[in-house]
Amino acid sequence: YSSSQAEQQQSIVTQLPNTCPPLKDAYLACAMTIQQFESGYSANMDTSTCIKYISKAMSTLRALPVLTSEDAVLCNALGGILAFSIYSAIGVGAPEVCAFCLSTTNQSVLVEPTGREAQNDPWQSFLVLLETADCLVYRRNPTRNPRLPTSTVDSRLGLSVPLLAYYHELAVISNSLVTAADLGILSRLQKQLDNIHADLESWQPSSPDQVLDQFNTKDTVNLLAQAKVYRLGALLVAHRLQHPFGCEDSQAEIWSKEAMMELEMARLVTKSPLRFVTLPFIVAAVEIRDENMRSKTLQRVDDYVDHYAPFLRKGTKIFLSRVWHERDAKLTTRWFDSIHKPCPVMESLDSTSFGNPHAQSNTSQSPEVEMY
């Protein structure tokens, strides 16, 4: 958000002298990807050099001790900058970085962070978002239950941070439903989904007055629209966990249209598309059945899927086209059970090395990326 840019820049300037050694390589990789954005993708980014910086930063991350709350903030900052750079330059591996950081800080001997400490950890929500989204796609269990501040305005997720807890719970339920066979367990999971649905139906941002007082008109519109879209996306995920394609489609279509309309209205008012709405945009997009609207939605991918992740934008277009085809042909009953996932696959990056502090990543060569 434009209103928070000066504060974010000042925070980096203040922290840089103390955090420069561990963050140096991650910042250099990040700077290379940002330079590519500024050039409009016209210049040829030296991918191999960028990956060398990423590889060195990964080694630093694996060796980083996390014993205090300050260590945890540094770990999440390093992981967040790394995740940003990896998504931008490579296209795969960021969720593994997020899981590593969240697991490391969760398993440390830290006491539960206070609200003030949570506010000083600006990358944690970003890590939770990326990992939770990946877990929803692949029906895996997230690393941890996010404990994030609910009374502050996040620089990326705005007022939507409290909704991450619902997405996390939905990912846990989705993973449980994959193997659940006992009727008692299934009944309990369905009851949890009913409770989530009821909570989301009545959910509202906790700080609307703060938004109106501290943010300009453009940012206020974006903050409120973003929160509404994340709420609708969570409703759609819960709905599809209970109802497969072909069942209760009319309600899913209503929420999908509402989410897309909210995105477009905010874009028309502010003259720029919302950022950090990739997850709810994809969740809403899979529900579209009209062919003309599907065509328009593919064009909107470049607006609403993370601008810093060109591989993800390409993968999302392929995924939506295929999941629509699979839905129409009755080859799949839920988008998270689709044959194809919205993710590029790169063989040369060993993402499993995050779990092994002695593993070495072979990233000296430019990666060959295959889109699925």
CSV table of C-alpha atoms in Angstrom, one decimal:
chain,number,residue,atom,x,y,z
A,1,TYR,CA,0.0,0.0,0.0
A,2,SER,CA,1.3,3.4,-0.9
A,3,SER,CA,0.5,4.8,2.5
A,4,SER,CA,3.0,2.3,4.1
A,5,GLN,CA,5.8,2.6,1.6
A,6,ALA,CA,7.8,5.3,3.5
A,7,GLU,CA,7.5,3.4,6.8
A,8,GLN,CA,8.6,0.1,5.1
A,9,GLN,CA,11.6,1.9,3.5
A,10,GLN,CA,12.6,3.5,6.9
A,11,SER,CA,12.3,0.1,8.6
A,12,ILE,CA,14.8,-1.4,6.1
A,13,VAL,CA,17.2,1.5,6.5
A,14,THR,CA,17.1,1.2,10.3
A,15,GLN,CA,17.5,-2.6,10.4
A,16,LEU,CA,20.1,-3.0,7.6
A,17,PRO,CA,23.3,-2.2,9.6
A,18,ASN,CA,22.5,-5.1,12.1
A,19,THR,CA,21.0,-7.5,9.6
A,20,CYS,CA,23.1,-6.9,6.6
A,21,PRO,CA,25.5,-10.0,6.9
A,22,PRO,CA,22.7,-12.7,6.9
A,23,LEU,CA,20.4,-10.8,4.6
A,24,LYS,CA,23.0,-9.5,2.0
A,25,ASP,CA,22.7,-12.3,-0.5
A,26,ALA,CA,18.9,-12.5,-0.3
A,27,TYR,CA,18.7,-8.7,-0.8
A,28,LEU,CA,21.0,-8.9,-3.8
A,29,ALA,CA,18.9,-11.7,-5.4
A,30,CYS,CA,15.7,-9.6,-4.6
A,31,ALA,CA,17.3,-6.5,-6.1
A,32,MET,CA,18.0,-8.4,-9.4
A,33,THR,CA,14.4,-9.5,-9.7
A,34,ILE,CA,13.1,-6.0,-8.9
A,35,GLN,CA,15.4,-4.5,-11.5
A,36,GLN,CA,13.8,-6.9,-14.0
A,37,PHE,CA,10.3,-5.6,-13.1
A,38,GLU,CA,11.4,-2.0,-13.5
A,39,SER,CA,12.7,-2.8,-16.9
A,40,GLY,CA,9.4,-4.2,-18.0
A,41,TYR,CA,10.9,-7.6,-18.5
A,42,SER,CA,12.7,-6.3,-21.6
A,43,ALA,CA,16.2,-6.8,-20.2
A,44,ASN,CA,17.7,-10.3,-19.9
A,45,MET,CA,18.1,-11.0,-16.2
A,46,ASP,CA,21.3,-13.0,-15.4
A,47,THR,CA,19.3,-15.9,-13.9
A,48,SER,CA,22.4,-18.0,-13.1
A,49,THR,CA,23.9,-15.2,-11.0
A,50,CYS,CA,20.6,-14.6,-9.3
A,51,ILE,CA,20.3,-18.2,-8.4
A,52,LYS,CA,23.9,-18.2,-7.0
A,53,TYR,CA,22.8,-15.5,-4.6
A,54,ILE,CA,19.6,-17.4,-3.7
A,55,SER,CA,21.7,-20.6,-3.1
A,56,LYS,CA,24.1,-18.7,-0.7
A,57,ALA,CA,21.1,-17.2,1.1
A,58,MET,CA,19.6,-20.6,1.5
A,59,SER,CA,22.7,-21.9,3.1
A,60,THR,CA,22.6,-18.9,5.5
A,61,LEU,CA,19.0,-19.7,6.3
A,62,ARG,CA,19.7,-23.3,7.1
A,63,ALA,CA,22.5,-22.4,9.4
A,64,LEU,CA,20.7,-19.5,11.1
A,65,PRO,CA,20.2,-20.1,14.9
A,66,VAL,CA,16.8,-19.2,16.2
A,67,LEU,CA,16.8,-18.8,20.0
A,68,THR,CA,15.2,-15.5,20.6
A,69,SER,CA,12.2,-13.5,19.2
A,70,GLU,CA,14.7,-11.3,17.4
A,71,ASP,CA,16.2,-14.4,15.7
A,72,ALA,CA,12.7,-15.5,14.7
A,73,VAL,CA,12.0,-12.1,13.1
A,74,LEU,CA,15.4,-12.3,11.2
A,75,CYS,CA,14.7,-15.9,10.1
A,76,ASN,CA,11.3,-14.9,8.7
A,77,ALA,CA,12.7,-11.8,7.0
A,78,LEU,CA,15.4,-13.9,5.3
A,79,GLY,CA,12.8,-16.5,4.3
A,80,GLY,CA,10.4,-13.9,3.1
A,81,ILE,CA,12.9,-12.1,0.9
A,82,LEU,CA,14.1,-15.5,-0.4
A,83,ALA,CA,10.6,-16.6,-1.2
A,84,PHE,CA,9.9,-13.4,-3.1
A,85,SER,CA,13.1,-13.8,-5.1
A,86,ILE,CA,12.6,-17.5,-5.8
A,87,TYR,CA,9.0,-17.0,-7.0
A,88,SER,CA,10.3,-14.2,-9.3
A,89,ALA,CA,13.4,-15.7,-10.7
A,90,ILE,CA,12.6,-19.5,-10.6
A,91,GLY,CA,9.0,-20.1,-10.1
A,92,VAL,CA,9.1,-23.0,-7.7
A,93,GLY,CA,10.5,-23.8,-4.2
A,94,ALA,CA,9.1,-20.8,-2.3
A,95,PRO,CA,6.5,-22.8,-0.2
A,96,GLU,CA,9.4,-25.0,1.0
A,97,VAL,CA,11.2,-22.0,2.2
A,98,CYS,CA,8.1,-20.7,4.0
A,99,ALA,CA,7.5,-24.1,5.6
A,100,PHE,CA,11.2,-24.3,6.8
A,101,CYS,CA,11.0,-20.8,8.4
A,102,LEU,CA,7.6,-21.4,10.0
A,103,SER,CA,8.7,-24.8,11.3
A,104,THR,CA,12.0,-23.5,12.6
A,105,THR,CA,10.5,-20.6,14.5
A,106,ASN,CA,7.6,-22.8,15.8
A,107,GLN,CA,10.0,-25.4,17.2
A,108,SER,CA,12.3,-23.0,18.9
A,109,VAL,CA,12.2,-22.3,22.6
A,110,LEU,CA,10.5,-19.0,22.1
A,111,VAL,CA,7.7,-17.8,24.3
A,112,GLU,CA,4.5,-16.9,22.5
A,113,PRO,CA,5.1,-13.6,20.8
A,114,THR,CA,3.2,-10.6,22.1
A,115,GLY,CA,1.1,-8.4,19.9
A,116,ARG,CA,4.0,-5.9,19.7
A,117,GLU,CA,6.5,-8.5,18.7
A,118,ALA,CA,4.1,-9.9,16.0
A,119,GLN,CA,3.8,-6.4,14.6
A,120,ASN,CA,7.6,-6.3,14.2
A,121,ASP,CA,7.6,-9.4,12.1
A,122,PRO,CA,6.4,-8.0,8.8
A,123,TRP,CA,7.3,-11.2,6.8
A,124,GLN,CA,5.4,-13.8,8.8
A,125,SER,CA,2.0,-13.2,7.2
A,126,PHE,CA,3.6,-13.5,3.7
A,127,LEU,CA,5.2,-16.8,4.7
A,128,VAL,CA,1.9,-18.1,6.1
A,129,LEU,CA,0.0,-17.1,3.0
A,130,LEU,CA,2.3,-18.8,0.5
A,131,GLU,CA,2.6,-22.0,2.5
A,132,THR,CA,-1.1,-22.2,3.2
A,133,ALA,CA,-2.0,-21.6,-0.4
A,134,ASP,CA,0.4,-24.4,-1.5
A,135,CYS,CA,-1.1,-26.7,1.1
A,136,LEU,CA,-4.7,-26.0,-0.2
A,137,VAL,CA,-3.6,-26.8,-3.7
A,138,TYR,CA,-1.9,-30.1,-2.8
A,139,ARG,CA,-4.2,-31.0,0.1
A,140,ARG,CA,-1.2,-31.1,2.5
A,141,ASN,CA,-1.1,-30.1,6.2
A,142,PRO,CA,0.3,-26.6,6.9
A,143,THR,CA,3.3,-26.3,9.2
A,144,ARG,CA,1.7,-24.4,12.0
A,145,ASN,CA,-1.4,-22.6,13.2
A,146,PRO,CA,-0.7,-18.9,12.4
A,147,ARG,CA,-0.6,-16.6,15.3
A,148,LEU,CA,-0.7,-13.2,13.7
A,149,PRO,CA,-1.8,-9.8,14.9
A,150,THR,CA,-5.4,-9.0,14.3
A,151,SER,CA,-5.5,-5.3,15.1
A,152,THR,CA,-2.9,-4.0,12.7
A,153,VAL,CA,-3.0,-3.3,9.0
A,154,ASP,CA,-0.5,-5.6,7.2
A,155,SER,CA,1.5,-4.0,4.4
A,156,ARG,CA,0.6,-6.8,2.0
A,157,LEU,CA,-2.6,-8.4,3.3
A,158,GLY,CA,-4.1,-5.3,4.8
A,159,LEU,CA,-7.1,-6.2,6.9
A,160,SER,CA,-7.2,-9.8,5.7
A,161,VAL,CA,-4.6,-11.3,8.0
A,162,PRO,CA,-7.2,-12.7,10.5
A,163,LEU,CA,-8.7,-14.7,7.6
A,164,LEU,CA,-5.4,-16.7,7.2
A,165,ALA,CA,-6.5,-18.6,10.3
A,166,TYR,CA,-9.6,-19.8,8.5
A,167,TYR,CA,-7.6,-20.7,5.4
A,168,HIS,CA,-5.2,-22.7,7.6
A,169,GLU,CA,-8.0,-24.6,9.2
A,170,LEU,CA,-9.5,-25.3,5.8
A,171,ALA,CA,-6.2,-26.7,4.6
A,172,VAL,CA,-6.0,-29.0,7.7
A,173,ILE,CA,-9.6,-30.2,7.2
A,174,SER,CA,-9.0,-30.8,3.4
A,175,ASN,CA,-5.9,-32.9,4.3
A,176,SER,CA,-7.9,-34.9,6.8
A,177,LEU,CA,-10.8,-35.5,4.4
A,178,VAL,CA,-8.4,-37.2,2.0
A,179,THR,CA,-8.0,-40.2,4.2
A,180,ALA,CA,-10.9,-40.0,6.6
A,181,ALA,CA,-13.2,-43.0,6.4
A,182,ASP,CA,-14.7,-43.2,9.9
A,183,LEU,CA,-18.2,-41.7,9.9
A,184,GLY,CA,-17.6,-40.0,13.3
A,185,ILE,CA,-14.5,-38.3,12.0
A,186,LEU,CA,-16.3,-37.2,8.8
A,187,SER,CA,-19.2,-35.8,10.8
A,188,ARG,CA,-16.8,-33.9,13.0
A,189,LEU,CA,-15.0,-32.4,10.0
A,190,GLN,CA,-18.4,-31.4,8.4
A,191,LYS,CA,-19.4,-29.7,11.7
A,192,GLN,CA,-16.1,-27.8,11.6
A,193,LEU,CA,-16.9,-26.6,8.1
A,194,ASP,CA,-20.3,-25.5,9.1
A,195,ASN,CA,-18.8,-23.5,11.9
A,196,ILE,CA,-16.3,-21.9,9.6
A,197,HIS,CA,-19.0,-21.0,7.1
A,198,ALA,CA,-21.1,-19.3,9.9
A,199,ASP,CA,-18.0,-17.4,11.1
A,200,LEU,CA,-17.2,-16.2,7.6
A,201,GLU,CA,-20.7,-15.2,6.8
A,202,SER,CA,-20.6,-12.6,9.6
A,203,TRP,CA,-16.9,-11.7,9.5
A,204,GLN,CA,-15.9,-8.1,9.2
A,205,PRO,CA,-12.6,-6.3,9.4
A,206,SER,CA,-11.7,-5.4,12.9
A,207,SER,CA,-10.2,-1.9,12.2
A,208,PRO,CA,-12.4,0.0,9.6
A,209,ASP,CA,-12.1,3.3,11.6
A,210,GLN,CA,-8.4,3.0,11.7
A,211,VAL,CA,-8.3,2.5,8.0
A,212,LEU,CA,-10.4,5.6,7.3
A,213,ASP,CA,-8.2,7.7,9.7
A,214,GLN,CA,-4.8,6.5,8.5
A,215,PHE,CA,-5.1,5.7,4.8
A,216,ASN,CA,-5.9,7.7,1.7
A,217,THR,CA,-9.0,7.0,-0.3
A,218,LYS,CA,-7.3,4.7,-2.8
A,219,ASP,CA,-5.7,2.5,-0.1
A,220,THR,CA,-9.0,2.4,1.8
A,221,VAL,CA,-10.9,1.1,-1.2
A,222,ASN,CA,-8.2,-1.5,-1.8
A,223,LEU,CA,-8.0,-2.6,1.9
A,224,LEU,CA,-11.8,-3.1,2.1
A,225,ALA,CA,-12.0,-4.8,-1.3
A,226,GLN,CA,-9.1,-7.2,-0.5
A,227,ALA,CA,-10.6,-8.2,2.8
A,228,LYS,CA,-14.0,-8.9,1.2
A,229,VAL,CA,-12.4,-11.0,-1.6
A,230,TYR,CA,-10.4,-13.1,0.9
A,231,ARG,CA,-13.6,-13.7,2.9
A,232,LEU,CA,-15.4,-14.8,-0.2
A,233,GLY,CA,-12.5,-17.0,-1.2
A,234,ALA,CA,-12.6,-18.8,2.1
A,235,LEU,CA,-16.3,-19.3,1.8
A,236,LEU,CA,-15.7,-20.9,-1.6
A,237,VAL,CA,-13.0,-23.2,-0.3
A,238,ALA,CA,-15.3,-24.4,2.5
A,239,HIS,CA,-18.1,-24.8,0.1
A,240,ARG,CA,-16.2,-27.0,-2.2
A,241,LEU,CA,-14.9,-29.2,0.6
A,242,GLN,CA,-18.6,-29.9,1.4
A,243,HIS,CA,-20.0,-29.9,-2.2
A,244,PRO,CA,-18.3,-31.3,-5.3
A,245,PHE,CA,-18.8,-29.7,-8.8
A,246,GLY,CA,-22.4,-30.2,-9.9
A,247,CYS,CA,-23.8,-29.8,-6.4
A,248,GLU,CA,-24.8,-26.5,-5.0
A,249,ASP,CA,-23.1,-24.7,-8.0
A,250,SER,CA,-25.5,-21.8,-7.9
A,251,GLN,CA,-24.2,-20.6,-4.5
A,252,ALA,CA,-20.6,-21.0,-5.5
A,253,GLU,CA,-21.4,-19.0,-8.7
A,254,ILE,CA,-22.9,-16.2,-6.6
A,255,TRP,CA,-19.8,-15.9,-4.4
A,256,SER,CA,-17.5,-16.1,-7.4
A,257,LYS,CA,-19.3,-13.3,-9.3
A,258,GLU,CA,-19.3,-11.2,-6.1
A,259,ALA,CA,-15.5,-11.6,-5.7
A,260,MET,CA,-14.8,-10.8,-9.4
A,261,MET,CA,-17.0,-7.8,-9.2
A,262,GLU,CA,-15.3,-6.6,-6.1
A,263,LEU,CA,-11.9,-6.8,-7.8
A,264,GLU,CA,-13.1,-5.0,-10.9
A,265,MET,CA,-14.9,-2.2,-8.9
A,266,ALA,CA,-11.7,-1.6,-6.9
A,267,ARG,CA,-9.7,-1.4,-10.1
A,268,LEU,CA,-12.1,1.0,-11.7
A,269,VAL,CA,-12.1,3.3,-8.7
A,270,THR,CA,-8.4,3.3,-8.0
A,271,LYS,CA,-7.2,2.9,-11.6
A,272,SER,CA,-4.9,0.0,-10.7
A,273,PRO,CA,-5.5,-3.7,-9.9
A,274,LEU,CA,-5.4,-5.1,-6.4
A,275,ARG,CA,-2.2,-6.9,-5.3
A,276,PHE,CA,-1.8,-10.0,-3.2
A,277,VAL,CA,-5.1,-11.5,-4.1
A,278,THR,CA,-3.8,-14.5,-6.1
A,279,LEU,CA,-5.4,-17.2,-3.8
A,280,PRO,CA,-8.9,-15.8,-3.7
A,281,PHE,CA,-8.8,-14.9,-7.4
A,282,ILE,CA,-7.9,-18.4,-8.4
A,283,VAL,CA,-10.5,-19.9,-6.1
A,284,ALA,CA,-13.2,-17.6,-7.5
A,285,ALA,CA,-12.1,-18.2,-11.1
A,286,VAL,CA,-12.5,-21.9,-11.1
A,287,GLU,CA,-16.2,-21.5,-10.5
A,288,ILE,CA,-16.8,-19.6,-13.7
A,289,ARG,CA,-18.8,-21.6,-16.3
A,290,ASP,CA,-19.7,-19.1,-18.9
A,291,GLU,CA,-17.2,-19.3,-21.9
A,292,ASN,CA,-17.1,-15.6,-22.5
A,293,MET,CA,-16.4,-14.9,-18.8
A,294,ARG,CA,-13.7,-17.6,-18.8
A,295,SER,CA,-12.0,-15.9,-21.7
A,296,LYS,CA,-12.1,-12.5,-19.9
A,297,THR,CA,-10.8,-14.1,-16.7
A,298,LEU,CA,-7.7,-15.5,-18.4
A,299,GLN,CA,-7.0,-11.9,-19.4
A,300,ARG,CA,-7.4,-10.8,-15.8
A,301,VAL,CA,-4.8,-13.2,-14.6
A,302,ASP,CA,-2.0,-10.7,-15.4
A,303,ASP,CA,-3.8,-8.1,-13.2
A,304,TYR,CA,-4.6,-10.2,-10.2
A,305,VAL,CA,-2.0,-13.0,-9.9
A,306,ASP,CA,1.1,-11.8,-8.1
A,307,HIS,CA,2.9,-9.4,-10.3
A,308,TYR,CA,6.3,-10.5,-9.0
A,309,ALA,CA,5.7,-14.2,-10.1
A,310,PRO,CA,5.7,-14.4,-13.9
A,311,PHE,CA,5.9,-18.2,-13.8
A,312,LEU,CA,2.9,-18.4,-11.5
A,313,ARG,CA,0.8,-16.2,-13.9
A,314,LYS,CA,1.7,-18.5,-16.8
A,315,GLY,CA,0.9,-21.6,-14.7
A,316,THR,CA,-2.4,-20.1,-13.5
A,317,LYS,CA,-3.6,-19.6,-17.1
A,318,ILE,CA,-2.8,-23.2,-17.9
A,319,PHE,CA,-4.4,-24.5,-14.7
A,320,LEU,CA,-7.6,-22.6,-15.1
A,321,SER,CA,-8.0,-23.7,-18.8
A,322,ARG,CA,-7.4,-27.3,-17.8
A,323,VAL,CA,-9.6,-27.4,-14.7
A,324,TRP,CA,-12.4,-25.8,-16.6
A,325,HIS,CA,-12.1,-28.6,-19.2
A,326,GLU,CA,-11.8,-31.3,-16.6
A,327,ARG,CA,-14.9,-29.9,-14.8
A,328,ASP,CA,-16.9,-29.7,-18.0
A,329,ALA,CA,-15.9,-33.2,-19.0
A,330,LYS,CA,-16.6,-34.5,-15.4
A,331,LEU,CA,-13.0,-35.6,-15.0
A,332,THR,CA,-12.7,-33.9,-11.6
A,333,THR,CA,-15.1,-33.1,-8.8
A,334,ARG,CA,-13.1,-30.4,-7.0
A,335,TRP,CA,-10.4,-28.0,-8.2
A,336,PHE,CA,-7.9,-29.1,-5.6
A,337,ASP,CA,-8.3,-32.7,-6.9
A,338,SER,CA,-7.5,-31.6,-10.4
A,339,ILE,CA,-5.0,-33.6,-12.4
A,340,HIS,CA,-3.1,-30.4,-13.0
A,341,LYS,CA,-1.9,-27.9,-10.4
A,342,PRO,CA,-1.2,-24.1,-10.9
A,343,CYS,CA,2.6,-24.5,-10.4
A,344,PRO,CA,5.6,-24.7,-12.6
A,345,VAL,CA,8.0,-27.6,-12.1
A,346,MET,CA,11.8,-27.2,-12.1
A,347,GLU,CA,14.0,-30.3,-11.9
A,348,SER,CA,17.3,-28.6,-11.2
A,349,LEU,CA,16.3,-27.1,-7.9
A,350,ASP,CA,16.3,-29.5,-5.0
A,351,SER,CA,13.7,-27.9,-2.8
A,352,THR,CA,13.9,-30.9,-0.3
A,353,SER,CA,17.3,-29.5,0.8
A,354,PHE,CA,15.6,-27.2,3.2
A,355,GLY,CA,14.9,-30.2,5.5
A,356,ASN,CA,18.5,-31.3,5.4
A,357,PRO,CA,21.1,-28.8,6.7
A,358,HIS,CA,23.9,-30.7,5.0
A,359,ALA,CA,22.3,-30.9,1.6
A,360,GLN,CA,23.8,-28.8,-1.2
A,361,SER,CA,21.7,-27.3,-3.9
A,362,ASN,CA,22.9,-27.7,-7.4
A,363,THR,CA,21.9,-24.2,-8.7
A,364,SER,CA,24.9,-23.1,-10.6
A,365,GLN,CA,23.2,-23.7,-13.9
A,366,SER,CA,20.3,-21.7,-15.3
A,367,PRO,CA,17.2,-23.8,-14.6
A,368,GLU,CA,15.0,-25.4,-17.3
A,369,VAL,CA,11.4,-24.8,-16.3
A,370,GLU,CA,8.6,-27.1,-17.5
A,371,MET,CA,5.1,-25.8,-17.1
A,372,TYR,CA,2.4,-28.2,-16.2
